[in-house]
Coordinates of C-alpha atoms and ligand atoms in Angstrom, one line a residue:
X6 CA 1.3 53.7 -78.7
X7 CA 1.9 56.2 -75.9
X8 CA 3.5 58.7 -78.2
X9 CA 0.6 58.3 -80.6
X10 CA -1.8 59.1 -77.8
X11 CA 0.1 62.2 -76.6
X12 CA 0.1 63.4 -80.2
X13 CA -3.6 62.9 -80.5
X14 CA -4.0 64.7 -77.2
X15 CA -2.3 67.8 -78.5
X16 CA -4.1 67.6 -81.7
X17 CA -7.4 67.5 -79.9
X18 CA -6.4 70.4 -77.6
X19 CA -5.5 72.5 -80.6
X20 CA -8.8 71.8 -82.3
X21 CA -10.8 72.5 -79.0
X22 CA -11.9 68.9 -78.5
X23 CA -10.9 68.8 -74.8
X24 CA -13.3 66.0 -74.0
X25 CA -11.7 63.7 -76.6
X26 CA -8.2 64.9 -75.7
X27 CA -8.6 63.6 -72.1
X28 CA -9.9 60.3 -73.4
X29 CA -6.9 59.8 -75.7
X30 CA -4.5 60.6 -72.9
X31 CA -6.1 58.2 -70.4
X32 CA -7.0 55.6 -73.0
X33 CA -10.6 55.6 -71.7
X34 CA -13.3 54.6 -74.3
X35 CA -15.5 57.4 -75.6
X36 CA -18.4 55.2 -75.0
X37 CA -20.9 57.5 -73.4
X38 CA -20.2 60.2 -75.9
X39 CA -20.7 57.8 -78.8
X40 CA -24.1 56.7 -77.3
X41 CA -25.2 60.3 -76.8
X42 CA -24.3 61.3 -80.4
X43 CA -26.1 58.3 -81.7
X44 CA -29.2 59.3 -79.7
X45 CA -29.1 62.8 -81.0
X46 CA -28.9 61.4 -84.5
X47 CA -32.0 59.2 -83.8
X48 CA -34.0 62.2 -82.5
X49 CA -33.0 64.1 -85.7
X50 CA -34.3 61.2 -87.7
X51 CA -37.7 61.5 -85.9
X52 CA -38.0 65.1 -87.0
X53 CA -36.9 64.3 -90.5
X54 CA -39.5 61.5 -90.7
X55 CA -42.1 63.8 -89.4
X56 CA -41.5 66.5 -92.0
X57 CA -41.6 63.9 -94.8
X58 CA -44.8 62.4 -93.4
X59 CA -46.5 65.8 -93.1
X60 CA -45.5 66.8 -96.6
X61 CA -46.7 63.5 -98.0
X62 CA -50.1 63.9 -96.3
X63 CA -50.6 67.4 -97.6
X64 CA -49.5 66.3 -101.0
X65 CA -52.1 63.5 -101.1
X66 CA -54.9 65.6 -99.6
X67 CA -54.2 69.4 -99.3
X68 CA -57.1 69.9 -96.8
X69 CA -56.0 66.9 -94.6
X70 CA -54.7 68.9 -91.6
X71 CA -57.2 71.6 -91.9
X72 CA -60.0 69.1 -91.6
X73 CA -58.4 67.0 -88.9
X74 CA -57.6 70.0 -86.7
X75 CA -61.1 71.3 -86.7
X76 CA -62.8 68.1 -85.6
X77 CA -62.2 64.6 -84.3
X78 CA -64.9 62.0 -84.4
X79 CA -63.5 58.7 -83.4
X80 CA -65.9 55.8 -82.9
X81 CA -63.5 53.8 -80.8
X82 CA -61.8 54.1 -77.5
X83 CA -58.8 51.9 -77.2
X84 CA -57.4 50.9 -73.8
X85 CA -54.1 49.1 -74.5
X86 CA -50.7 48.3 -73.0
X87 CA -47.9 50.9 -73.2
X88 CA -45.7 48.2 -74.8
X89 CA -44.1 49.8 -77.9
X90 CA -44.9 46.7 -80.0
X91 CA -48.6 47.3 -79.7
X92 CA -49.4 50.6 -81.5
X93 CA -53.2 50.9 -81.7
X94 CA -53.4 52.7 -85.1
X95 CA -50.9 50.7 -86.9
X96 CA -52.2 47.2 -86.0
X97 CA -55.8 48.2 -86.8
X98 CA -55.0 50.1 -90.0
X99 CA -56.7 53.2 -88.7
X100 CA -55.8 56.8 -89.3
X101 CA -55.3 59.8 -87.0
X102 CA -58.8 60.9 -85.9
X103 CA -60.3 57.4 -85.8
X104 CA -59.2 56.0 -82.4
X105 CA -59.2 57.7 -79.1
X106 CA -56.4 56.0 -77.1
X107 CA -55.4 55.4 -73.5
X108 CA -52.5 53.2 -72.7
X109 CA -50.8 52.1 -69.5
X110 CA -48.8 49.1 -68.3
X111 CA -50.9 45.9 -68.9
X112 CA -54.0 47.8 -70.2
X113 CA -55.6 48.2 -66.8
X114 CA -58.9 49.7 -65.9
X115 CA -58.4 50.8 -62.3
X116 CA -61.5 52.4 -61.0
X117 CA -59.7 55.1 -59.0
X118 CA -57.4 56.0 -61.8
X119 CA -58.4 59.6 -62.7
X120 CA -56.5 59.6 -65.9
X121 CA -58.4 56.5 -67.2
X122 CA -61.8 57.8 -65.9
X123 CA -61.3 61.2 -67.5
X124 CA -60.4 59.6 -70.9
X125 CA -63.4 57.2 -70.6
X126 CA -65.8 60.0 -69.6
X127 CA -64.7 62.3 -72.5
X128 CA -64.8 59.4 -75.0
X129 CA -68.3 58.2 -73.9
X130 CA -70.0 61.5 -73.2
X131 CA -68.4 64.1 -75.4
X132 CA -67.0 62.1 -78.4
X133 CA -69.8 59.6 -78.1
X134 CA -67.7 56.6 -79.1
X135 CA -69.7 53.4 -79.9
X136 CA -67.1 50.9 -78.9
X137 CA -64.6 50.7 -76.0
X138 CA -61.9 48.1 -76.6
X139 CA -59.6 46.7 -73.9
X140 CA -56.7 45.2 -75.8
X141 CA -54.2 42.9 -74.0
X142 CA -51.3 41.2 -75.7
X143 CA -49.4 37.9 -75.4
X144 CA -45.9 38.4 -74.2
X145 CA -46.9 41.2 -71.9
X146 CA -44.1 42.1 -69.5
X147 CA -46.4 43.6 -66.9
X148 CA -48.4 40.4 -66.7
X149 CA -45.2 38.3 -66.4
X150 CA -43.9 40.6 -63.7
X151 CA -47.1 40.2 -61.7
X152 CA -46.8 36.4 -61.9
X153 CA -43.3 36.5 -60.4
X154 CA -42.2 37.1 -56.8
X155 CA -39.7 39.8 -57.7
X156 CA -40.1 43.3 -56.5
X157 CA -39.7 46.0 -59.2
X158 CA -40.1 49.1 -57.1
X159 CA -43.0 51.5 -57.4
X160 CA -44.5 49.5 -60.2
X161 CA -45.3 46.8 -57.6
X162 CA -48.3 48.8 -56.6
X163 CA -49.7 48.9 -60.1
X164 CA -49.0 45.2 -60.7
X165 CA -50.9 44.4 -57.5
X166 CA -54.1 44.8 -59.5
X167 CA -52.9 42.0 -61.8
X168 CA -52.1 39.8 -58.8
X169 CA -55.7 40.4 -57.6
X170 CA -56.9 39.0 -61.0
X171 CA -54.6 36.0 -60.5
X172 CA -56.1 35.5 -57.0
X173 CA -59.6 35.6 -58.4
X174 CA -58.8 32.8 -60.9
X175 CA -56.2 31.1 -58.8
X176 CA -57.4 27.5 -59.3
X177 CA -57.8 27.8 -63.1
X178 CA -54.3 29.3 -63.4
X179 CA -52.5 27.0 -61.0
X180 CA -53.9 24.0 -62.9
X181 CA -51.9 25.1 -66.0
X182 CA -48.5 23.6 -65.5
X183 CA -46.8 25.1 -68.5
X184 CA -45.6 28.5 -67.6
X185 CA -46.0 30.1 -71.0
X186 CA -49.6 28.8 -71.3
X187 CA -50.4 30.1 -67.8
X188 CA -48.9 33.5 -68.8
X189 CA -51.2 33.6 -71.9
X190 CA -54.2 32.6 -69.8
X191 CA -53.6 35.4 -67.4
X192 CA -53.3 37.9 -70.3
X193 CA -56.8 36.8 -71.4
X194 CA -58.3 36.7 -67.9
X195 CA -56.9 40.1 -67.2
X196 CA -58.5 41.6 -70.3
X197 CA -61.9 40.1 -69.3
X198 CA -61.5 41.5 -65.8
X199 CA -60.8 45.0 -67.2
X200 CA -63.8 44.7 -69.5
X201 CA -65.9 44.0 -66.3
X202 CA -64.2 46.9 -64.6
X203 CA -65.4 49.2 -67.4
X204 CA -68.9 47.9 -67.1
X205 CA -68.9 48.6 -63.4
X206 CA -68.2 52.3 -63.9
X207 CA -71.1 54.8 -63.6
X208 CA -69.9 56.3 -66.8
X209 CA -70.6 53.1 -68.9
X210 CA -73.8 52.2 -66.9
X211 CA -75.1 55.7 -67.3
X212 CA -74.7 55.5 -71.1
X213 CA -76.6 52.3 -71.1
X214 CA -79.4 53.7 -68.9
X215 CA -79.8 56.6 -71.3
X216 CA -80.4 54.0 -74.0
X217 CA -77.1 54.8 -75.9
X218 CA -75.4 52.2 -78.0
X219 CA -72.1 51.3 -76.3
X220 CA -70.3 48.1 -76.6
X221 CA -67.3 47.1 -74.4
X222 CA -65.0 44.5 -76.0
X223 CA -62.0 42.4 -74.9
X224 CA -59.3 41.7 -77.5
X225 CA -55.9 40.2 -77.4
X226 CA -53.0 40.8 -79.7
X227 CA -50.3 38.4 -80.5
X228 CA -46.9 40.1 -80.8
X229 CA -45.5 36.9 -82.3
X230 CA -47.6 37.0 -85.5
X231 CA -49.3 40.4 -85.4
X232 CA -52.8 38.9 -85.2
X233 CA -55.6 40.5 -83.2
X234 CA -58.3 38.2 -81.7
X235 CA -61.7 38.9 -80.2
X236 CA -62.0 37.2 -76.8
X237 CA -65.8 37.4 -77.2
X238 CA -66.5 39.0 -73.9
X239 CA -68.5 41.9 -75.3
X240 CA -71.0 43.7 -73.1
X241 CA -73.7 46.1 -74.3
X242 CA -75.8 46.3 -71.2
X243 CA -75.3 45.7 -67.5
X244 CA -77.1 42.3 -67.8
X245 CA -74.7 39.6 -66.8
X246 CA -73.0 42.0 -64.4
X247 CA -73.0 40.9 -60.7
X248 CA -75.9 42.6 -59.0
X249 CA -73.6 44.1 -56.5
X250 CA -72.2 46.4 -59.1
X251 CA -75.4 47.4 -60.9
X252 CA -76.7 50.9 -60.5
X253 CA -80.6 51.1 -60.5
X254 CA -80.6 54.9 -61.0
X255 CA -77.9 57.3 -61.9
Ligands
CO401 CO1 -47.8 44.7 -72.1

Protein backbone atom coordinates (compact mmCIF):
# COMPACT_ATOMS: atom_id res chain seq x y z
CA UNK A 1 0.00 0.00 0.00
CA UNK A 2 2.85 2.37 0.90
CA UNK A 3 4.56 1.86 -2.44
CA UNK A 4 1.24 2.48 -4.17
CA UNK A 5 0.81 5.77 -2.28
CA UNK A 6 4.32 6.96 -3.11
CA UNK A 7 3.68 6.08 -6.75
CA UNK A 8 0.49 8.10 -6.75
CA UNK A 9 2.35 10.92 -4.99
CA UNK A 10 4.84 11.23 -7.84
CA UNK A 11 2.13 10.84 -10.41
CA UNK A 12 0.24 13.74 -8.88
CA UNK A 13 3.36 15.89 -8.54
CA UNK A 14 4.08 15.32 -12.21
CA UNK A 15 0.60 16.32 -13.25
CA UNK A 16 0.64 19.38 -10.97
CA UNK A 17 -1.91 18.06 -8.47
CA UNK A 18 0.18 18.98 -5.42
CA UNK A 19 -2.86 19.14 -3.16
CA UNK A 20 -3.81 15.55 -4.00
CA UNK A 21 -0.20 14.41 -3.86
CA UNK A 22 0.14 15.41 -0.21
CA UNK A 23 -3.07 13.58 0.59
CA UNK A 24 -1.90 10.39 -1.04
CA UNK A 25 1.38 10.54 0.84
CA UNK A 26 -0.22 11.16 4.23
CA UNK A 27 -3.25 9.01 3.60
CA UNK A 28 -5.54 11.86 4.68
CA UNK A 29 -8.97 11.89 3.13
CA UNK A 30 -9.69 14.46 0.43
CA UNK A 31 -12.89 15.25 2.24
CA UNK A 32 -12.92 19.03 2.22
CA UNK A 33 -11.85 19.16 -1.39
CA UNK A 34 -14.63 16.74 -2.35
CA UNK A 35 -17.23 18.85 -0.53
CA UNK A 36 -15.98 22.01 -2.21
CA UNK A 37 -16.11 20.58 -5.71
CA UNK A 38 -19.59 19.27 -5.00
CA UNK A 39 -20.66 22.76 -3.93
CA UNK A 40 -19.20 24.32 -7.07
CA UNK A 41 -21.12 21.80 -9.14
CA UNK A 42 -24.32 22.71 -7.33
CA UNK A 43 -23.80 26.42 -7.96
CA UNK A 44 -23.21 25.64 -11.63
CA UNK A 45 -26.51 23.81 -11.61
CA UNK A 46 -28.27 26.92 -10.33
CA UNK A 47 -27.01 28.93 -13.28
CA UNK A 48 -27.90 26.13 -15.71
CA UNK A 49 -31.39 25.98 -14.25
CA UNK A 50 -31.69 29.74 -14.49
CA UNK A 51 -30.72 29.85 -18.17
CA UNK A 52 -33.21 27.10 -18.99
CA UNK A 53 -35.96 28.86 -16.99
CA UNK A 54 -35.33 32.24 -18.65
CA UNK A 55 -35.32 30.63 -22.10
CA UNK A 56 -38.55 28.76 -21.39
CA UNK A 57 -40.28 31.92 -20.17
CA UNK A 58 -39.26 33.88 -23.26
CA UNK A 59 -40.33 31.00 -25.48
CA UNK A 60 -43.80 30.92 -23.91
CA UNK A 61 -44.18 34.69 -23.90
CA UNK A 62 -41.59 36.78 -25.83
CA UNK A 63 -42.63 39.99 -24.02
CA UNK A 64 -42.54 38.42 -20.54
CA UNK A 65 -39.39 40.07 -19.16
CA UNK A 66 -39.99 43.32 -21.04
CA UNK A 67 -43.38 43.65 -19.34
CA UNK A 68 -42.21 42.52 -15.91
CA UNK A 69 -39.15 44.78 -15.85
CA UNK A 70 -41.17 47.90 -16.57
CA UNK A 71 -43.76 47.43 -13.83
CA UNK A 72 -44.68 45.41 -10.75
CA UNK A 73 -48.22 45.52 -9.41
CA UNK A 74 -48.45 42.95 -6.61
CA UNK A 75 -51.69 42.89 -4.63
CA UNK A 76 -50.16 41.01 -1.73
CA UNK A 77 -47.45 41.57 0.82
CA UNK A 78 -46.23 38.31 2.30
CA UNK A 79 -44.43 38.32 5.63
CA UNK A 80 -43.13 34.80 6.12
CA UNK A 81 -40.44 32.72 7.75
CA UNK A 82 -36.96 32.44 6.18
CA UNK A 83 -37.33 28.64 6.33
CA UNK A 84 -36.37 27.23 2.91
CA UNK A 85 -39.39 24.91 2.98
CA UNK A 86 -41.88 27.79 2.86
CA UNK A 87 -41.39 29.56 -0.50
CA UNK A 88 -44.18 32.15 -0.86
CA UNK A 89 -44.63 31.97 -4.66
CA UNK A 90 -44.42 28.23 -4.96
CA UNK A 91 -46.96 27.30 -2.28
CA UNK A 92 -49.48 29.91 -3.45
CA UNK A 93 -49.05 29.19 -7.16
CA UNK A 94 -48.21 32.82 -7.85
CA UNK A 95 -45.83 34.22 -10.45
CA UNK A 96 -43.01 36.77 -10.24
CA UNK A 97 -44.65 40.19 -9.91
CA UNK A 98 -47.63 39.00 -7.89
CA UNK A 99 -46.35 38.90 -4.31
CA UNK A 100 -44.13 41.40 -2.50
CA UNK A 101 -42.14 39.40 0.03
CA UNK A 102 -40.45 39.99 3.37
CA UNK A 103 -39.01 37.04 5.26
CA UNK A 104 -37.22 36.67 8.55
CA UNK A 105 -36.81 34.03 11.24
CA UNK A 106 -40.29 33.08 12.54
CA UNK A 107 -42.16 35.70 10.44
CA UNK A 108 -41.89 38.46 13.02
CA UNK A 109 -43.27 42.00 12.85
CA UNK A 110 -40.98 43.86 15.22
CA UNK A 111 -42.05 47.50 15.32
CA UNK A 112 -38.50 48.86 15.48
CA UNK A 113 -37.30 46.73 12.56
CA UNK A 114 -36.46 49.27 9.85
CA UNK A 115 -36.26 46.59 7.19
CA UNK A 116 -39.80 45.37 7.89
CA UNK A 117 -41.16 48.94 8.23
CA UNK A 118 -39.60 49.98 4.93
CA UNK A 119 -41.08 46.97 3.14
CA UNK A 120 -44.48 47.60 4.72
CA UNK A 121 -44.45 51.30 3.90
CA UNK A 122 -43.44 50.70 0.30
CA UNK A 123 -45.99 47.91 -0.14
CA UNK A 124 -48.89 49.88 1.37
CA UNK A 125 -48.16 53.40 0.15
CA UNK A 126 -46.40 52.92 -3.18
CA UNK A 127 -47.49 49.53 -4.49
CA UNK A 128 -50.88 49.88 -2.78
CA UNK A 129 -51.25 46.21 -1.92
CA UNK A 130 -54.72 45.15 -0.76
CA UNK A 131 -53.68 42.34 1.54
CA UNK A 132 -50.86 41.87 4.01
CA UNK A 133 -50.37 38.26 5.00
CA UNK A 134 -48.40 37.01 7.97
CA UNK A 135 -47.68 33.37 7.28
CA UNK A 136 -46.30 31.15 10.02
CA UNK A 137 -45.63 27.45 9.67
CA UNK A 138 -45.82 24.32 11.79
CA UNK A 139 -42.40 22.85 12.44
CA UNK A 140 -40.87 26.33 12.77
CA UNK A 141 -37.37 26.02 14.25
CA UNK A 142 -37.42 29.62 15.46
CA UNK A 143 -40.54 29.00 17.53
CA UNK A 144 -39.10 25.76 18.89
CA UNK A 145 -35.86 27.48 19.85
CA UNK A 146 -37.79 30.21 21.68
CA UNK A 147 -39.63 27.52 23.69
CA UNK A 148 -36.38 26.01 24.89
CA UNK A 149 -33.93 27.22 27.51
CA UNK A 150 -30.94 26.90 25.21
CA UNK A 151 -28.84 29.87 24.19
CA UNK A 152 -28.12 30.12 20.45
CA UNK A 153 -25.99 33.26 20.39
CA UNK A 154 -27.03 36.52 18.81
CA UNK A 155 -30.33 35.05 17.62
CA UNK A 156 -31.46 34.93 21.29
CA UNK A 157 -32.28 38.62 20.97
CA UNK A 158 -34.59 37.96 18.05
CA UNK A 159 -36.20 34.96 19.74
CA UNK A 160 -36.92 37.14 22.78
CA UNK A 161 -39.89 38.56 20.86
CA UNK A 162 -41.34 35.06 20.64
CA UNK A 163 -40.73 34.44 24.34
CA UNK A 164 -42.75 37.62 24.97
CA UNK A 165 -45.63 36.10 22.98
CA UNK A 166 -45.32 32.97 25.13
CA UNK A 167 -45.44 35.08 28.28
CA UNK A 168 -48.60 36.82 27.05
CA UNK A 169 -50.34 33.47 26.55
CA UNK A 170 -48.52 31.65 29.33
CA UNK A 171 -51.53 29.93 30.95
CA UNK A 172 -53.03 28.73 27.67
CA UNK A 173 -49.70 27.29 26.55
CA UNK A 174 -48.72 25.73 29.86
CA UNK A 175 -52.07 23.90 29.96
CA UNK A 176 -51.07 22.00 26.82
CA UNK A 177 -49.04 19.05 28.07
CA UNK A 178 -48.11 17.53 24.72
CA UNK A 179 -45.02 19.37 23.55
CA UNK A 180 -45.81 19.11 19.84
CA UNK A 181 -49.31 20.52 20.37
CA UNK A 182 -47.88 23.34 22.45
CA UNK A 183 -45.37 24.12 19.67
CA UNK A 184 -48.19 24.26 17.11
CA UNK A 185 -50.27 26.50 19.37
CA UNK A 186 -47.38 28.93 19.80
CA UNK A 187 -46.92 29.03 16.01
CA UNK A 188 -50.57 30.09 15.71
CA UNK A 189 -50.52 32.54 18.62
CA UNK A 190 -47.35 34.09 17.24
CA UNK A 191 -48.98 34.68 13.84
CA UNK A 192 -51.95 36.34 15.54
CA UNK A 193 -49.61 38.55 17.58
CA UNK A 194 -47.73 39.63 14.46
CA UNK A 195 -51.03 40.48 12.74
CA UNK A 196 -51.79 42.73 15.72
CA UNK A 197 -48.31 44.23 15.52
CA UNK A 198 -49.02 45.19 11.90
CA UNK A 199 -52.35 46.77 12.85
CA UNK A 200 -50.62 48.82 15.54
CA UNK A 201 -48.26 50.48 13.05
CA UNK A 202 -49.01 54.02 11.89
CA UNK A 203 -48.52 52.77 8.32
CA UNK A 204 -51.52 50.40 8.45
CA UNK A 205 -53.68 52.69 10.58
CA UNK A 206 -52.95 55.59 8.27
CA UNK A 207 -54.16 53.58 5.27
CA UNK A 208 -57.39 52.77 7.11
CA UNK A 209 -57.87 56.40 8.16
CA UNK A 210 -57.59 57.44 4.52
CA UNK A 211 -60.38 55.00 3.73
CA UNK A 212 -58.17 52.61 1.74
CA UNK A 213 -59.06 48.95 1.50
CA UNK A 214 -56.39 46.99 3.35
CA UNK A 215 -56.77 43.63 5.00
CA UNK A 216 -54.25 42.06 7.37
CA UNK A 217 -54.40 38.27 7.52
CA UNK A 218 -52.86 35.50 9.61
CA UNK A 219 -52.17 32.19 7.91
CA UNK A 220 -50.33 29.04 8.85
CA UNK A 221 -48.64 26.59 6.52
CA UNK A 222 -48.10 22.94 7.35
CA UNK A 223 -44.72 21.68 6.11
CA UNK A 224 -45.95 18.10 6.69
CA UNK A 225 -48.67 18.16 4.02
CA UNK A 226 -48.14 21.44 2.14
CA UNK A 227 -51.52 22.85 3.14
CA UNK A 228 -52.09 26.52 3.89
CA UNK A 229 -54.76 27.50 6.44
CA UNK A 230 -56.41 30.81 7.25
CA UNK A 231 -56.37 31.41 11.02
CA UNK A 232 -59.29 33.83 10.54
CA UNK A 233 -57.73 36.70 12.41
CA UNK A 234 -58.28 39.19 9.58
CA UNK A 235 -58.37 42.91 10.37
CA UNK A 236 -59.61 45.61 7.99
CA UNK A 237 -59.92 48.49 10.46
CA UNK A 238 -58.54 49.38 13.87
CA UNK A 239 -61.81 48.31 15.50
CA UNK A 240 -61.01 45.49 17.86
CA UNK A 241 -57.56 46.89 18.50
CA UNK A 242 -56.83 47.77 22.13
CA UNK A 243 -57.54 51.51 22.55
CA UNK A 244 -54.01 52.01 23.81
CA UNK A 245 -52.69 51.44 20.30
CA UNK A 246 -55.29 53.38 18.32
CA UNK A 247 -54.27 56.61 16.63
CA UNK A 248 -57.06 59.22 16.46
CA UNK A 249 -55.32 61.38 13.91
CA UNK A 250 -52.27 60.76 11.84
CO1 LIG B 1 -39.81 28.98 10.61
